[in-house]
Short mmCIF file of C-alpha atoms and ligand atoms in Angstrom, two decimals:
data_model
loop_
_atom_site.label_atom_id
_atom_site.label_comp_id
_atom_site.label_asym_id
_atom_site.label_seq_id
_atom_site.Cartn_x
_atom_site.Cartn_y
_atom_site.Cartn_z
CA MET A 1 22.69 2.96 -5.96
CA HIS A 2 19.61 0.97 -4.99
CA GLU A 3 16.94 -0.99 -6.79
CA HIS A 4 14.51 1.00 -8.98
CA GLU A 5 16.70 4.11 -8.79
CA GLY A 6 14.87 6.83 -10.68
CA ASP A 7 15.82 9.75 -12.87
CA CYS A 8 14.64 12.40 -10.48
CA CYS A 9 17.07 12.66 -7.60
CA ASP A 10 16.25 16.24 -6.56
CA VAL A 11 12.78 15.41 -5.27
CA SER A 12 12.58 15.61 -1.49
CA CYS A 13 11.24 12.13 -0.67
CA VAL A 14 14.11 10.12 -2.21
CA ARG A 15 15.90 7.74 0.20
CA THR A 16 19.00 5.96 -1.02
CA GLU A 17 19.91 4.09 2.16
CA GLY A 18 18.28 2.54 5.20
CA LEU A 19 15.60 -0.05 5.76
CA VAL A 20 13.13 1.75 3.51
CA LEU A 21 14.32 3.06 0.13
CA VAL A 22 12.45 5.53 -2.06
CA SER A 23 13.10 6.39 -5.71
CA VAL A 24 11.00 8.63 -7.94
CA LYS A 25 10.42 8.38 -11.69
CA ASP A 26 7.67 9.84 -13.88
CA GLY A 27 5.70 11.05 -10.85
CA VAL A 28 5.76 7.62 -9.18
CA ALA A 29 7.52 6.96 -5.87
CA THR A 30 8.74 3.38 -5.55
CA VAL A 31 9.15 2.37 -1.91
CA THR A 32 11.33 -0.70 -1.34
CA LEU A 33 11.41 -2.51 2.01
CA ASN A 34 15.11 -3.17 2.42
CA ARG A 35 15.80 -5.78 5.08
CA PRO A 36 16.67 -8.76 2.89
CA ASP A 37 18.45 -10.83 5.57
CA LYS A 38 15.12 -11.05 7.46
CA LEU A 39 12.84 -11.34 4.42
CA ASN A 40 11.88 -7.67 4.96
CA ALA A 41 10.30 -8.39 8.36
CA LEU A 42 8.66 -5.27 9.78
CA SER A 43 10.58 -4.35 12.91
CA ALA A 44 9.75 -1.15 14.84
CA GLU A 45 12.70 0.45 13.06
CA VAL A 46 11.34 -0.49 9.62
CA LEU A 47 7.89 0.82 10.58
CA GLY A 48 9.43 4.07 11.84
CA GLU A 49 11.31 4.59 8.57
CA LEU A 50 8.22 3.69 6.56
CA PHE A 51 6.20 6.25 8.52
CA LEU A 52 8.71 9.01 7.71
CA ALA A 53 8.98 7.92 4.07
CA ILE A 54 5.20 8.06 3.63
CA ALA A 55 5.02 11.51 5.24
CA ASP A 56 7.75 12.76 2.86
CA ILE A 57 6.01 11.26 -0.17
CA GLU A 58 2.67 12.81 0.79
CA ALA A 59 4.36 16.23 1.06
CA ASP A 60 6.26 15.88 -2.25
CA ALA A 61 4.44 17.64 -5.08
CA ALA A 62 6.54 15.72 -7.65
CA VAL A 63 4.82 12.45 -6.66
CA GLY A 64 1.34 11.47 -7.88
CA ALA A 65 1.26 7.74 -7.10
CA VAL A 66 3.15 5.16 -5.06
CA VAL A 67 4.35 1.56 -5.55
CA ILE A 68 5.47 -0.44 -2.50
CA THR A 69 7.53 -3.60 -2.92
CA GLY A 70 10.13 -5.74 -1.18
CA SER A 71 13.87 -5.94 -1.82
CA THR A 72 14.77 -8.54 -4.42
CA ALA A 73 17.92 -9.44 -2.47
CA CYS A 74 16.04 -11.82 -0.12
CA LYS A 75 17.02 -15.50 -0.32
CA ARG A 76 13.37 -16.26 -1.23
CA PRO A 77 11.05 -13.76 -2.94
CA SER A 78 9.56 -11.59 -0.18
CA PHE A 79 7.35 -8.55 0.06
CA ALA A 80 7.47 -8.74 3.88
CA ALA A 81 7.42 -11.91 6.00
CA GLY A 82 5.53 -10.21 8.82
CA ALA A 83 6.14 -8.28 11.99
CA ASP A 84 9.53 -9.08 13.51
CA ILE A 85 8.97 -12.16 15.68
CA ALA A 86 12.45 -11.99 17.29
CA GLU A 87 11.68 -8.46 18.45
CA MET A 88 8.13 -9.20 19.63
CA VAL A 89 9.09 -12.26 21.68
CA GLU A 90 10.60 -9.92 24.29
CA PHE A 91 7.61 -7.52 24.42
CA THR A 92 5.30 -7.09 27.40
CA GLY A 93 1.58 -6.75 26.77
CA LEU A 94 1.86 -2.97 26.93
CA GLU A 95 4.73 -2.99 24.46
CA MET A 96 2.69 -5.23 22.14
CA ARG A 97 -0.08 -2.61 22.27
CA GLU A 98 2.39 0.17 21.43
CA HIS A 99 3.76 -1.90 18.56
CA SER A 100 0.25 -2.48 17.26
CA ARG A 101 -0.47 1.24 17.44
CA LEU A 102 2.76 2.09 15.58
CA GLY A 103 1.84 -0.32 12.77
CA GLN A 104 -1.76 0.89 12.70
CA ARG A 105 -0.70 4.57 12.56
CA THR A 106 1.80 3.90 9.78
CA PHE A 107 -0.61 1.87 7.66
CA ALA A 108 -3.52 4.27 8.32
CA MET A 109 -1.36 7.14 7.08
CA LEU A 110 -0.51 5.15 3.96
CA GLU A 111 -4.18 4.35 3.33
CA ALA A 112 -5.27 7.95 3.91
CA MET A 113 -2.59 9.33 1.60
CA SER A 114 -4.09 11.46 -1.19
CA LYS A 115 -1.86 9.67 -3.73
CA PRO A 116 -2.98 6.23 -4.94
CA SER A 117 -0.79 3.34 -3.77
CA ILE A 118 -0.15 -0.10 -5.27
CA ALA A 119 1.44 -2.95 -3.32
CA ALA A 120 3.65 -4.90 -5.73
CA VAL A 121 3.56 -8.16 -3.75
CA ASN A 122 6.72 -9.84 -5.01
CA GLY A 123 6.73 -12.89 -2.72
CA PHE A 124 5.83 -13.66 0.90
CA ALA A 125 3.25 -11.23 2.28
CA LEU A 126 2.60 -12.78 5.66
CA GLY A 127 1.14 -11.24 8.81
CA GLY A 128 2.20 -7.58 8.84
CA GLY A 129 3.32 -7.96 5.21
CA CYS A 130 -0.21 -8.89 4.15
CA GLU A 131 -1.54 -6.09 6.37
CA LEU A 132 0.77 -3.60 4.64
CA ALA A 133 -0.41 -4.79 1.22
CA MET A 134 -4.03 -4.41 2.34
CA ALA A 135 -3.39 -0.83 3.51
CA CYS A 136 -2.42 0.04 -0.08
CA HIS A 137 -5.26 1.07 -2.38
CA MET A 138 -4.51 -1.74 -4.85
CA ARG A 139 -2.51 -4.96 -4.84
CA PHE A 140 -0.67 -6.49 -7.81
CA ALA A 141 1.02 -9.84 -7.08
CA ALA A 142 3.80 -11.93 -8.59
CA ASP A 143 2.69 -15.42 -9.59
CA CYS A 144 4.99 -16.78 -6.86
CA ALA A 145 3.43 -14.64 -4.08
CA LEU A 146 2.03 -16.19 -0.92
CA LEU A 147 -0.31 -14.12 1.22
CA GLY A 148 -1.77 -14.83 4.63
CA GLN A 149 -2.29 -14.02 8.28
CA PRO A 150 -0.41 -16.76 10.17
CA GLU A 151 -0.53 -14.95 13.54
CA ILE A 152 -2.75 -17.61 15.10
CA ASN A 153 0.11 -20.10 14.68
CA LEU A 154 2.18 -17.88 17.01
CA GLY A 155 -0.70 -17.56 19.48
CA ILE A 156 -1.35 -13.91 18.59
CA ILE A 157 -3.77 -11.98 16.40
CA PRO A 158 -3.13 -9.47 13.59
CA GLY A 159 -2.19 -6.12 15.09
CA PHE A 160 -1.65 -3.77 12.14
CA GLY A 161 -5.28 -3.46 10.98
CA GLY A 162 -5.51 -6.83 9.23
CA SER A 163 -8.47 -8.16 11.22
CA GLN A 164 -10.48 -5.20 9.93
CA ARG A 165 -9.20 -4.71 6.37
CA LEU A 166 -9.27 -8.42 5.42
CA PRO A 167 -13.06 -8.95 5.92
CA ARG A 168 -13.73 -5.68 4.08
CA LEU A 169 -11.68 -6.93 1.12
CA VAL A 170 -12.66 -10.61 0.87
CA GLY A 171 -15.83 -10.89 3.00
CA GLN A 172 -16.26 -12.16 6.54
CA GLY A 173 -16.40 -15.89 5.76
CA ARG A 174 -13.16 -15.95 3.79
CA ALA A 175 -11.50 -13.68 6.33
CA PHE A 176 -12.44 -16.08 9.15
CA GLU A 177 -11.00 -18.95 7.10
CA LEU A 178 -7.65 -17.17 6.59
CA LEU A 179 -7.40 -15.69 10.10
CA LEU A 180 -8.45 -18.82 12.00
CA SER A 181 -6.44 -21.35 9.97
CA GLY A 182 -3.36 -19.18 9.50
CA ASP A 183 -2.98 -20.89 6.11
CA PRO A 184 -1.57 -18.71 3.31
CA VAL A 185 -3.07 -18.49 -0.18
CA ASN A 186 -1.13 -18.41 -3.43
CA ALA A 187 -1.44 -15.58 -5.95
CA ALA A 188 -4.10 -17.32 -8.05
CA GLU A 189 -6.33 -17.95 -5.03
CA ALA A 190 -5.67 -14.43 -3.69
CA HIS A 191 -6.83 -13.11 -7.06
CA ARG A 192 -9.90 -15.36 -7.08
CA ILE A 193 -11.08 -14.11 -3.67
CA GLY A 194 -10.35 -10.45 -4.41
CA LEU A 195 -7.35 -10.09 -2.12
CA VAL A 196 -5.19 -9.00 -5.07
CA ASN A 197 -6.26 -7.08 -8.16
CA ARG A 198 -3.87 -8.57 -10.71
CA VAL A 199 -1.23 -11.30 -11.04
CA TYR A 200 1.95 -11.01 -13.16
CA PRO A 201 4.98 -13.20 -13.87
CA ALA A 202 7.44 -12.30 -11.11
CA ALA A 203 9.94 -10.66 -13.47
CA GLU A 204 7.27 -8.29 -14.82
CA LEU A 205 5.53 -7.32 -11.57
CA VAL A 206 7.27 -4.12 -10.44
CA ALA A 207 7.45 -2.64 -13.95
CA ALA A 208 3.75 -3.39 -14.46
CA ALA A 209 2.84 -1.75 -11.15
CA GLN A 210 5.03 1.27 -11.97
CA GLU A 211 3.47 1.58 -15.43
CA PHE A 212 -0.04 1.56 -13.99
CA ALA A 213 0.98 4.00 -11.24
CA THR A 214 2.44 6.34 -13.89
CA LYS A 215 -0.94 6.37 -15.59
CA LEU A 216 -2.66 7.25 -12.29
CA ALA A 217 -0.06 9.95 -11.51
CA GLY A 218 -1.02 11.69 -14.77
CA LYS A 219 -4.74 11.95 -13.93
CA ALA A 220 -6.45 15.16 -12.74
CA PRO A 221 -4.92 15.52 -9.26
CA ILE A 222 -7.93 17.03 -7.49
CA ALA A 223 -10.33 14.38 -8.80
CA ARG A 224 -7.79 11.61 -8.10
CA ASP A 225 -7.38 12.71 -4.51
CA ALA A 226 -11.14 13.07 -4.04
CA ILE A 227 -11.76 9.55 -5.35
CA VAL A 228 -9.37 8.11 -2.76
CA ASP A 229 -11.05 10.22 -0.09
CA VAL A 230 -14.67 9.41 -1.01
CA VAL A 231 -14.07 5.66 -1.22
CA LEU A 232 -12.27 5.54 2.14
CA ARG A 233 -14.61 7.87 4.01
CA GLY A 234 -17.73 6.38 2.44
CA THR A 235 -16.85 2.74 3.09
CA ASP A 236 -17.56 2.83 6.81
CA ALA A 237 -20.22 5.55 6.77
CA GLY A 238 -23.89 4.54 6.46
CA PRO A 239 -25.35 4.85 2.92
CA GLU A 240 -26.94 8.26 3.54
CA LYS A 241 -23.82 9.78 5.09
CA ALA A 242 -21.68 8.25 2.33
CA GLN A 243 -23.88 9.82 -0.36
CA ALA A 244 -23.63 13.18 1.42
CA ILE A 245 -19.82 12.88 1.47
CA GLU A 246 -19.93 12.11 -2.26
CA ALA A 247 -22.12 15.15 -3.03
CA ASP A 248 -19.87 17.42 -0.95
CA LEU A 249 -16.74 16.20 -2.70
CA PHE A 250 -18.48 16.35 -6.09
CA GLY A 251 -19.16 20.02 -5.35
CA LEU A 252 -15.69 20.70 -4.02
CA VAL A 253 -14.03 19.13 -7.06
CA GLY A 254 -16.61 20.81 -9.32
CA GLY A 255 -15.33 24.24 -8.31
CA SER A 256 -11.81 23.56 -9.59
CA ASP A 257 -10.25 25.00 -12.77
CA ASP A 258 -9.44 21.41 -13.79
CA VAL A 259 -13.13 20.57 -14.12
CA LYS A 260 -13.65 23.38 -16.65
CA GLU A 261 -10.44 22.31 -18.43
CA GLY A 262 -11.47 18.64 -18.50
CA MET A 263 -14.92 19.33 -19.91
CA LYS A 264 -13.71 21.94 -22.41
CA ALA A 265 -10.95 19.60 -23.60
CA TYR A 266 -13.56 16.90 -24.16
CA LEU A 267 -15.80 19.24 -26.14
CA GLU A 268 -12.84 20.60 -28.13
CA LYS A 269 -11.58 17.04 -28.80
CA ARG A 270 -8.13 17.70 -27.29
CA THR A 271 -6.09 16.37 -24.36
CA ALA A 272 -6.74 18.14 -21.06
CA LEU A 273 -3.91 20.01 -19.37
CA TRP A 274 -4.29 19.58 -15.60
CA THR A 275 -3.04 22.29 -13.25
CA GLY A 276 -4.21 20.85 -9.94
CA ARG A 277 -6.18 24.03 -9.20
N1 COA B 1 10.31 -12.01 11.94
C1 COA B 1 11.63 -12.09 12.16
N2 COA B 1 12.47 -12.74 11.37
C2 COA B 1 11.97 -13.34 10.29
C3 COA B 1 10.60 -13.31 9.98
C4 COA B 1 9.75 -12.60 10.85
N3 COA B 1 8.45 -12.49 10.63
N4 COA B 1 10.41 -14.01 8.85
C5 COA B 1 11.61 -14.45 8.46
N5 COA B 1 12.56 -14.06 9.33
C6 COA B 1 14.00 -14.34 9.30
C7 COA B 1 14.31 -15.74 9.75
O1 COA B 1 14.33 -15.81 11.15
C8 COA B 1 15.67 -15.95 9.13
O2 COA B 1 16.62 -15.27 9.88
P1 COA B 1 18.04 -16.00 10.20
O3 COA B 1 18.65 -16.28 8.85
O4 COA B 1 18.79 -14.98 11.01
O5 COA B 1 17.68 -17.27 10.94
C9 COA B 1 15.53 -15.20 7.80
O6 COA B 1 14.46 -14.26 7.97
C10 COA B 1 15.17 -16.09 6.64
O7 COA B 1 13.99 -16.81 6.99
P2 COA B 1 13.89 -18.42 6.99
O8 COA B 1 12.81 -18.80 7.94
O9 COA B 1 15.23 -19.01 7.16
O10 COA B 1 13.40 -18.64 5.49
P3 COA B 1 12.58 -19.88 4.91
O11 COA B 1 12.68 -19.74 3.45
O12 COA B 1 12.99 -21.15 5.53
O13 COA B 1 11.06 -19.60 5.38
C11 COA B 1 9.10 -18.26 5.78
C12 COA B 1 10.37 -18.47 4.91
C13 COA B 1 8.46 -16.95 5.35
C14 COA B 1 8.11 -19.41 5.55
C15 COA B 1 9.52 -18.23 7.27
O14 COA B 1 10.58 -17.29 7.43
C16 COA B 1 8.41 -17.82 8.21
O15 COA B 1 7.53 -18.62 8.50
N6 COA B 1 8.45 -16.56 8.71
C17 COA B 1 7.49 -16.07 9.68
C18 COA B 1 6.17 -15.77 9.03
C19 COA B 1 5.17 -15.27 10.06
O16 COA B 1 4.73 -16.00 10.92
N7 COA B 1 4.81 -13.98 9.94
C20 COA B 1 3.88 -13.35 10.83
C21 COA B 1 4.58 -12.70 11.98
S1 COA B 1 3.43 -11.98 13.10
#
């Protein structure tokens, strides 16, 4: 039995062993990085399992939102202490590029998932760990969390999308500061600069993230998915193209039964019953 074991063991995305565990409860999949002896460092094997876990979660109709966290069995609280340095030290340049592409593909799939995701950053989120947190749609952190991109101290650069997501989240100046110094920030500072959405006492973090995710999982599924889509696709489009994407999705969502149900329920002063059609 693993951490956060849910009450819903017949759903298809559940994983009870391996380097990436998945439990499901109340429509929320909790993904736990499970490599405690290495502070959940993201080896190619971990990334491979994470890729498959995300694909399963995306395909599982019982799941409406996702929480990602790190095993609590680490000797110090860790979300993920980065890409696996012991593995990378042996890589050639071409293998480094392949590794970067594996991480990028995995995190891009997570970001593009139609179900909202929350990183519950329960400790160290360094290098690839911070990049994984940034690929989630939201980040909640424990008060003991430490986030950063220390790659420069190893003579490398972020390779799992961090050089691009960090400036989009905190602005170019702050991103340069973090990327060029390699210095981590604590949870309070990460919150101040917009790197994390919320900060909780460590013992309350995962439950708080799961509670919020449960709320999101209960929202109108078509509108929820479209909101994720429009924000992601609009962010890098020019303003005119982004507005066009919004109007198209507004129309697409507007044709659903759920829109009629949502508006009728409002007018009839009752709770809407979403069907996802
Ligand atoms: N890759 C591979 N192994 C890692 C790792 C990583 N990114 N981060 C931690 N580990 C391993 C350590 O090698 C150690 O393994 P060992 O017990 O077999 O020696 C184990 O996890 C525990 O880490 P340790 O360094 O002993 O813990 P600590 O409490 O002294 O320090 C950190 C914690 C996070 C400060 C330290 O582990 C660290 O600096 N890690 C690397 C962070 C980093 O540069 N990440 C970016 C990588 S691109």
